[in-house]
PDB file of C-alpha atoms in Angstrom:
ATOM      1  CA  MET A  15      24.506 131.842  75.139  1.00 93.00           C
ATOM      2  CA  ASP A  16      24.506 130.420  78.624  1.00 95.00           C
ATOM      3  CA  GLU A  17      20.751 130.815  78.987  1.00 96.00           C
ATOM      4  CA  LEU A  18      20.742 128.718  75.673  1.00 97.00           C
ATOM      5  CA  ILE A  19      23.407 125.757  77.035  1.00 97.00           C
ATOM      6  CA  ASN A  20      21.101 125.606  79.854  1.00 97.00           C
ATOM      7  CA  ARG A  21      18.115 124.895  78.550  1.00 97.00           C
ATOM      8  CA  ILE A  22      19.259 122.573  76.221  1.00 97.00           C
ATOM      9  CA  ALA A  23      21.458 120.757  78.106  1.00 98.00           C
ATOM     10  CA  THR A  24      17.589 120.182  80.985  1.00 98.00           C
ATOM     11  CA  ALA A  25      15.129 119.463  77.760  1.00 98.00           C
ATOM     12  CA  ALA A  26      17.649 117.010  76.388  1.00 97.00           C
ATOM     13  CA  GLY A  27      19.379 115.337  79.794  1.00 97.00           C
ATOM     14  CA  ILE A  28      22.259 116.112  78.793  1.00 97.00           C
ATOM     15  CA  GLU A  29      26.046 117.624  80.083  1.00 97.00           C
ATOM     16  CA  GLN A  30      26.173 121.099  79.928  1.00 97.00           C
ATOM     17  CA  ASP A  31      29.145 120.724  77.159  1.00 96.00           C
ATOM     18  CA  VAL A  32      27.634 117.917  74.882  1.00 97.00           C
ATOM     19  CA  ALA A  33      25.004 120.447  74.991  1.00 97.00           C
ATOM     20  CA  ARG A  34      27.859 123.610  74.065  1.00 97.00           C
ATOM     21  CA  GLU A  35      28.915 120.806  71.201  1.00 96.00           C
ATOM     22  CA  ALA A  36      25.365 120.538  70.168  1.00 97.00           C
ATOM     23  CA  ILE A  37      25.059 123.647  69.584  1.00 97.00           C
ATOM     24  CA  ALA A  38      28.331 124.508  67.625  1.00 96.00           C
ATOM     25  CA  ILE A  39      28.053 121.921  65.445  1.00 95.00           C
ATOM     26  CA  ILE A  40      24.576 122.953  64.224  1.00 95.00           C
ATOM     27  CA  LEU A  41      25.222 126.441  64.260  1.00 96.00           C
ATOM     28  CA  LYS A  42      28.183 125.625  62.226  1.00 94.00           C
ATOM     29  CA  PHE A  43      26.112 123.716  59.576  1.00 93.00           C
ATOM     30  CA  LEU A  44      23.311 126.136  59.252  1.00 94.00           C
ATOM     31  CA  LYS A  45      26.076 129.256  59.133  1.00 94.00           C
ATOM     32  CA  LYS A  46      27.351 127.021  56.402  1.00 92.00           C
ATOM     33  CA  ASP A  47      24.016 125.751  54.710  1.00 92.00           C
ATOM     34  CA  GLY A  48      21.500 128.243  55.324  1.00 93.00           C
ATOM     35  CA  PRO A  49      20.849 131.722  53.586  1.00 95.00           C
ATOM     36  CA  ASP A  50      23.428 134.220  54.249  1.00 95.00           C
ATOM     37  CA  GLU A  51      21.274 137.101  55.150  1.00 96.00           C
ATOM     38  CA  GLN A  52      18.591 135.634  57.501  1.00 96.00           C
ATOM     39  CA  MET A  53      21.659 133.485  59.044  1.00 97.00           C
ATOM     40  CA  GLN A  54      23.787 137.296  60.214  1.00 97.00           C
ATOM     41  CA  LYS A  55      20.499 138.043  61.605  1.00 97.00           C
ATOM     42  CA  VAL A  56      19.799 134.487  63.758  1.00 97.00           C
ATOM     43  CA  LEU A  57      23.488 134.668  64.816  1.00 97.00           C
ATOM     44  CA  SER A  58      23.482 138.458  65.772  1.00 97.00           C
ATOM     45  CA  ALA A  59      20.542 137.591  67.852  1.00 97.00           C
ATOM     46  CA  LEU A  60      22.029 134.333  69.701  1.00 97.00           C
ATOM     47  CA  PRO A  61      24.974 136.723  71.166  1.00 94.00           C
ATOM     48  CA  GLY A  62      28.051 133.749  72.035  1.00 96.00           C
ATOM     49  CA  ALA A  63      26.587 132.322  68.903  1.00 96.00           C
ATOM     50  CA  GLU A  64      29.532 133.833  66.226  1.00 95.00           C
ATOM     51  CA  GLU A  65      32.978 133.159  68.645  1.00 96.00           C
ATOM     52  CA  LEU A  66      31.321 129.123  69.550  1.00 95.00           C
ATOM     53  CA  ILE A  67      31.320 128.721  65.870  1.00 94.00           C
ATOM     54  CA  ALA A  68      34.531 130.015  65.362  1.00 94.00           C
ATOM     55  CA  GLU A  69      35.699 127.718  68.484  1.00 92.00           C
ATOM     56  CA  LYS A  70      34.201 124.707  66.755  1.00 89.00           C
ATOM     57  CA  GLU A  71      36.007 125.213  63.618  1.00 86.00           C
ATOM     58  CA  ALA A  72      39.056 125.507  65.012  1.00 87.00           C
ATOM     59  CA  ALA A  73      39.137 122.290  67.283  1.00 83.00           C
ATOM     60  CA  SER A  74      37.591 119.836  64.162  1.00 70.00           C
ATOM     61  CA  GLY A  75      39.799 120.710  61.819  1.00 60.00           C
ATOM     62  CA  GLY A  76      38.461 119.112  58.257  1.00 50.00           C
ATOM     63  CA  GLY A  77      35.744 117.474  60.190  1.00 48.00           C
ATOM     64  CA  GLY A  78      36.905 114.245  58.609  1.00 47.00           C
ATOM     65  CA  LEU A  79      35.681 111.941  55.528  1.00 45.00           C
ATOM     66  CA  LEU A  80      31.845 113.036  55.819  1.00 46.00           C
ATOM     67  CA  GLY A  81      33.078 116.944  57.080  1.00 45.00           C
ATOM     68  CA  GLY A  82      35.057 116.822  53.698  1.00 45.00           C
ATOM     69  CA  LEU A  83      32.321 115.427  51.816  1.00 44.00           C
ATOM     70  CA  SER A  84      30.101 117.838  52.837  1.00 42.00           C
ATOM     71  CA  GLY A  85      31.989 120.688  51.409  1.00 45.00           C
ATOM     72  CA  MET A  86      32.133 118.818  48.218  1.00 43.00           C
ATOM     73  CA  MET A  87      27.952 117.878  47.751  1.00 46.00           C
ATOM     74  CA  PRO A  88      25.376 119.795  48.002  1.00 47.00           C
ATOM     75  CA  GLY A  89      22.871 118.357  50.612  1.00 49.00           C
ATOM     76  CA  MET A  90      25.541 116.705  52.406  1.00 57.00           C
ATOM     77  CA  GLY A  91      26.202 118.829  55.011  1.00 78.00           C
ATOM     78  CA  ALA A  92      23.189 118.144  57.082  1.00 83.00           C
ATOM     79  CA  MET A  93      24.447 114.458  57.191  1.00 84.00           C
ATOM     80  CA  GLY A  94      28.191 115.048  57.796  1.00 85.00           C
ATOM     81  CA  ALA A  95      26.259 117.406  60.962  1.00 89.00           C
ATOM     82  CA  LEU A  96      24.219 114.224  62.213  1.00 90.00           C
ATOM     83  CA  ASN A  97      27.374 112.637  62.506  1.00 91.00           C
ATOM     84  CA  GLU A  98      29.639 115.185  64.864  1.00 92.00           C
ATOM     85  CA  LEU A  99      26.310 114.925  66.613  1.00 94.00           C
ATOM     86  CA  THR A 100      25.898 111.156  66.724  1.00 94.00           C
ATOM     87  CA  SER A 101      29.773 111.330  67.489  1.00 93.00           C
ATOM     88  CA  ALA A 102      29.683 113.966  70.661  1.00 94.00           C
ATOM     89  CA  GLY A 103      27.747 111.282  72.613  1.00 94.00           C
ATOM     90  CA  LEU A 104      23.488 112.400  71.096  1.00 96.00           C
ATOM     91  CA  GLY A 105      21.008 109.962  70.011  1.00 95.00           C
ATOM     92  CA  MET A 106      18.314 110.316  67.424  1.00 94.00           C
ATOM     93  CA  ASP A 107      15.549 111.547  70.361  1.00 95.00           C
ATOM     94  CA  GLU A 108      18.332 113.624  71.422  1.00 96.00           C
ATOM     95  CA  VAL A 109      18.970 115.265  68.415  1.00 95.00           C
ATOM     96  CA  GLN A 110      15.862 116.357  67.412  1.00 94.00           C
ATOM     97  CA  THR A 111      15.586 117.567  71.199  1.00 96.00           C
ATOM     98  CA  VAL A 112      18.560 119.900  71.146  1.00 97.00           C
ATOM     99  CA  VAL A 113      17.462 120.969  67.344  1.00 95.00           C
ATOM    100  CA  ARG A 114      14.020 121.888  68.446  1.00 95.00           C
ATOM    101  CA  GLN A 115      15.189 123.876  71.656  1.00 97.00           C
ATOM    102  CA  LEU A 116      17.780 125.985  69.195  1.00 97.00           C
ATOM    103  CA  VAL A 117      15.298 126.774  67.119  1.00 96.00           C
ATOM    104  CA  SER A 118      12.397 127.905  69.500  1.00 97.00           C
ATOM    105  CA  PHE A 119      15.191 129.675  71.371  1.00 98.00           C
ATOM    106  CA  ALA A 120      16.132 131.384  67.584  1.00 97.00           C
ATOM    107  CA  LYS A 121      12.826 132.674  66.596  1.00 97.00           C
ATOM    108  CA  GLU A 122      12.540 133.761  70.675  1.00 97.00           C
ATOM    109  CA  LYS A 123      15.778 136.348  69.769  1.00 97.00           C
ATOM    110  CA  ALA A 124      15.467 136.138  66.217  1.00 97.00           C
ATOM    111  CA  GLY A 125      12.106 136.190  64.645  1.00 97.00           C
ATOM    112  CA  ASP A 126      10.034 133.484  63.811  1.00 97.00           C
ATOM    113  CA  ASP A 127      10.257 134.710  60.159  1.00 97.00           C
ATOM    114  CA  VAL A 128      13.465 134.837  60.032  1.00 96.00           C
ATOM    115  CA  VAL A 129      14.292 131.055  61.433  1.00 96.00           C
ATOM    116  CA  ASP A 130      11.541 130.120  59.467  1.00 95.00           C
ATOM    117  CA  GLU A 131      13.217 130.722  56.148  1.00 95.00           C
ATOM    118  CA  VAL A 132      16.281 129.637  56.955  1.00 95.00           C
ATOM    119  CA  ILE A 133      14.173 125.905  58.298  1.00 93.00           C
ATOM    120  CA  SER A 134      13.062 126.665  54.683  1.00 93.00           C
ATOM    121  CA  GLN A 135      15.954 126.930  52.790  1.00 92.00           C
ATOM    122  CA  ILE A 136      17.997 123.329  54.373  1.00 89.00           C
ATOM    123  CA  PRO A 137      16.354 120.139  53.089  1.00 81.00           C
ATOM    124  CA  GLY A 138      15.392 117.377  55.522  1.00 76.00           C
ATOM    125  CA  LEU A 139      15.437 120.246  57.712  1.00 81.00           C
ATOM    126  CA  SER A 140      11.550 120.976  58.461  1.00 79.00           C
ATOM    127  CA  GLN A 141      10.916 117.009  58.867  1.00 76.00           C
ATOM    128  CA  ILE A 142      13.698 117.417  62.293  1.00 78.00           C
ATOM    129  CA  VAL A 143      11.852 120.793  63.535  1.00 78.00           C
TER     130      VAL A 143
END
């Protein structure tokens, strides 16, 4: 996970703790909204990913209003994740850089087909990548 955190922090020009938080937010969102089988392959290929998600879930509690709504309404998960990312201090350019770097890294570790399947199953994600 350190390799990914360093890579994202450097590419996005953000602190490592912000990069770690952003990765946790995105992985939590993908685990919840992505196709289970492919996401399990992705998470298995990223050592420390499950632990990072668990830490995020424990720290975030209910996830605020948008986090709560995202659990009730399909398609709201992306908005909730974006809200969390901007609350963590990221601008849209930084969000795109983080997402692109995370996707690139995941493809290196889990394979293009698996990651592309995840992306294709989440509305709007392909526009960011």
